Amino acid sequence: MKRSPRAALALALALLPALPLGGCVNDDVHLYEVTLRGEIQVPRGGPYSGHVHLELRHARSGEGGLAYPLRRITTIELDGVGPFEETFLVPTDEGEGLVAYAWLDRDGDGLLCAPGTSDELAGLREVDGFPAHALEVTILLEHPCAGAEILYAP
Amino acid sequence: MSVAVILSLGTFFLGAPAGPADAAASASAPATSTPEVAEVPDEEAPPSPHTRGLGVDVESVAHQAAAGFSGDGRWQVGASAGYPWWGARAQLGVGHGLSTAVELQSALARRWRPAIGLTSLWLDRPRVRISGELLLGWLFQVGELARRGPNAELRLRLALRLRRAAPYLMLGSQHTLLASRTTIEAASGTTVRWSARGEWTGWATLGVVAAVSRKWGIDLAADLTWVDAPATAAIPGAHIGLVYGGFWR
Amino acid sequence: MSRPWWLIPCALLGLTCGEGGGYGVDYDGTWIPVIDMHLHPGDWDAIPPETQTFLASRFPFPLNLRPDRTADQVLSATGIVGELDRGGVHVGVLFAVYAPRTVGVATNELVEAGVAEYPKRLLGFASLRVDDWASAGEGELDRLEEALAEPGMVGIKLAHAHMHFRMDDPSYFGIYELAGRLGKPVYLHTGSSSFPGIALEPAYTDPAYLEPAIAAHPQTIFILGHLGYDFVDHEIGELETCIELAHKYGNVYLEPSALGSEGADPSGENYPTILRRIREEGLVDRLIYGSDGPQSPGFVGEYLERTVTAMERAEYSADDARALLSGNFIKVFGAEAGQ
């Protein structure tokens, strides 16, 4: 059967739009917006001056032998202890559950308990109800110099 | 699916020359054939106006392959294997100094690029040919560095014509658009944002196509490719290929 | 001809550190055996996907299309011994790692198997998980002790930045107590890292935060890996802190792996500068060689060559070079491993 080159070219061009059916999305990121309301508290009589560093983390990430807790999502700085309301974008493909960890930067050096400085307080709470767009949490900062890892039991 | 489509296009092109090529093959050998050409009994193609006086009076498939260009009424197919690249290509001369091509390119069966192309012969001298080619296709790469997206490539070929061989240099600039999507699910609704980045691959192939006969050729080449430059370093490769062609009208 | 003094601990270890076999380097006309105390065995499937992508992106094309094949070629015990052979390194130390966030998991059992397969060429460091320390810590310490009882398991590997636990948190000091009780030195990753998932805060990277643990465990040998190098910005980082700790505490040793690689020290100036500072401070007798290989085919040998070049530029004598490349390792590990 004789086929003309024009027909061949026309067929090729006609089929070109079918190529995207193979997919064109590379990174496909899903973010879930959460507005977190709550309060950062310190023990009665404890130090309360200084900025608060608030970290949002996934409770669980990974699978099987590579599963681990407390994958960090983001860190923000609050003006101080007390009530707060902040909006976060949570990457839902990277883990499950939410944990909020905070510590009070008493000396303003941006470091939790740097060598040679006085103790600073930290606290952690699992945020119940995720996924939901509005969540609440209260964190009591009562553990001196504690990293998130030692305060969380998976 | 897209790969299958391209392969079916290749089949379309492959099927095209059956009738006309046979007709061409039935033509008698030119009276001006040199002893060298006469050594190959199956060569029955008409002489090329550009090759007279060079001892090669006919347009061999090897010369077409080296230039990436088939003259009006000619076709050819080829396949190559090597490390890391292998590929398959069909090209068809459509006259007016143009030929069309369908190509499938792969590296280690993890990176695939089917494409269709149009080649223009810019310089056609007895011993030298220069052609330009535009290929449009789709890139699929699987594995840890998965990527996909529309791909375009510009190629420049310089091919020489020796008695039974055609050394060539091909320079390519391959561009892929890689789109990414971010979906934000908020209380007020879902929004989708798109972003894109480009992947550039620089390409240089230095090789020679040896004419086994007018219809058959063997391609040997070194491939210097810089995939995803400048982010990634690259190791040179090489390939060996076979080309076969004839006439479709 | 009598054997040099430094071959005696080799004999205790059951190793053949002789001049035969092409192992060792010629430094300033002196032949020196080489022990690489920092090697990572592994399995591509035990690396988290994010890190697989990260590693693949660092391989050249087309190796990055099949990074699993490239990695598995060099990550097995056989592959590592092959890299030691190519690099002229006689003995290597395999590290177990439990860092599912970053580099993945190489179990104690994997290391033990490698050491058992090549008992004359490989030694091992065990490690443990710290993800759920409050409830699982005791069990992890028991498992660590069991692993250290296996033949050829001579030390403990920790990487606070990869494992995400603070260097100064006394909750984890039981690890150092165990190390001291068993006479097994502890290797600690110090400095930053460019791996995804790493904890980059100073409490996880800055060796200054280790001082309470070092001071509280004088019987435990602390080997400060990478000398606090800043692998993110390719800068010398916390070297001076490491030097200060080594001066202050006799149980502190220093290890310069990875920081002198082409990727970590693009200018090639940092590595000799670091070695020179250590020589100037009189701390060469605390320096133990490691490469942080195998990373990619040929890296083990390449790092050794870069180390020799850096030593020459830092004006190390042949004795200094021997101390770094094998002598100090034998001094620290010889007796324990020979038992």
Short mmCIF file of N, CA, C and O in Angstrom, two decimals, chain A residues 6 9 20 25 29 32 42 49-50 52 54 62 64 80 92-93 102-103 111 115 128 134 142:
data_model
loop_
_atom_site.label_atom_id
_atom_site.label_comp_id
_atom_site.label_asym_id
_atom_site.label_seq_id
_atom_site.Cartn_x
_atom_site.Cartn_y
_atom_site.Cartn_z
N ARG A 6 3.15 13.08 3.24
CA ARG A 6 2.29 14.08 3.90
C ARG A 6 1.34 13.40 4.87
O ARG A 6 1.09 13.90 5.96
N LEU A 9 3.28 12.45 7.95
CA LEU A 9 3.53 13.61 8.79
C LEU A 9 2.26 14.04 9.51
O LEU A 9 2.27 14.36 10.71
N PRO A 20 1.27 13.59 26.10
CA PRO A 20 1.11 13.96 27.50
C PRO A 20 0.36 12.95 28.33
O PRO A 20 0.41 12.99 29.55
N VAL A 25 3.50 15.54 35.25
CA VAL A 25 3.75 16.13 36.57
C VAL A 25 4.98 15.48 37.18
O VAL A 25 5.07 14.27 37.26
N VAL A 29 3.16 17.92 45.00
CA VAL A 29 3.16 18.21 46.44
C VAL A 29 1.74 18.52 46.91
O VAL A 29 1.04 19.33 46.28
N TYR A 32 -1.67 20.71 53.22
CA TYR A 32 -2.94 20.84 53.93
C TYR A 32 -2.82 22.01 54.90
O TYR A 32 -1.93 22.02 55.76
N VAL A 42 4.10 28.33 80.87
CA VAL A 42 5.27 27.96 81.68
C VAL A 42 4.77 27.65 83.09
O VAL A 42 3.68 28.11 83.49
N SER A 49 9.87 35.46 80.14
CA SER A 49 10.32 36.43 79.14
C SER A 49 11.13 35.73 78.05
O SER A 49 11.80 34.73 78.31
N GLY A 50 11.05 36.26 76.86
CA GLY A 50 11.80 35.72 75.73
C GLY A 50 10.90 35.19 74.64
O GLY A 50 9.70 34.94 74.86
N VAL A 52 9.47 32.50 71.89
CA VAL A 52 9.21 31.06 71.91
C VAL A 52 9.45 30.51 70.51
O VAL A 52 8.96 31.06 69.52
N LEU A 54 8.56 27.63 68.10
CA LEU A 54 7.51 26.61 67.97
C LEU A 54 7.77 25.79 66.71
O LEU A 54 7.90 26.34 65.61
N GLY A 62 7.82 7.58 57.18
CA GLY A 62 8.55 6.40 56.72
C GLY A 62 7.79 5.12 56.93
O GLY A 62 6.72 5.10 57.55
N GLY A 64 8.10 0.64 57.57
CA GLY A 64 8.90 -0.53 57.95
C GLY A 64 10.08 -0.16 58.82
O GLY A 64 9.96 0.62 59.77
N GLY A 80 6.28 35.45 72.48
CA GLY A 80 6.47 35.04 73.88
C GLY A 80 5.45 33.99 74.27
O GLY A 80 4.69 33.48 73.42
N THR A 92 1.16 16.53 53.33
CA THR A 92 0.48 15.30 53.78
C THR A 92 1.14 14.03 53.26
O THR A 92 0.85 12.95 53.77
N ASP A 93 1.99 14.14 52.27
CA ASP A 93 2.64 12.93 51.75
C ASP A 93 3.88 12.53 52.54
O ASP A 93 4.47 11.49 52.28
N ALA A 102 7.86 23.16 71.57
CA ALA A 102 8.22 24.57 71.76
C ALA A 102 9.26 24.70 72.87
O ALA A 102 9.35 23.84 73.76
N TRP A 103 10.04 25.75 72.78
CA TRP A 103 10.98 26.06 73.86
C TRP A 103 11.13 27.57 73.99
O TRP A 103 10.94 28.31 73.02
N LEU A 111 19.43 29.53 70.72
CA LEU A 111 19.86 28.15 70.97
C LEU A 111 19.26 27.65 72.27
O LEU A 111 19.24 28.38 73.27
N PRO A 115 26.06 25.67 75.55
CA PRO A 115 27.01 25.40 76.64
C PRO A 115 27.33 26.67 77.43
O PRO A 115 27.56 27.74 76.84
N ASP A 128 -4.14 16.70 68.57
CA ASP A 128 -5.23 15.78 68.25
C ASP A 128 -6.08 16.34 67.12
O ASP A 128 -6.23 17.54 66.97
N ALA A 134 -8.78 23.49 61.47
CA ALA A 134 -8.65 24.28 62.70
C ALA A 134 -8.36 23.33 63.86
O ALA A 134 -9.15 22.42 64.14
N GLU A 142 8.04 22.74 80.53
CA GLU A 142 8.43 22.36 81.88
C GLU A 142 9.69 21.50 81.92
O GLU A 142 10.11 21.07 82.99
#
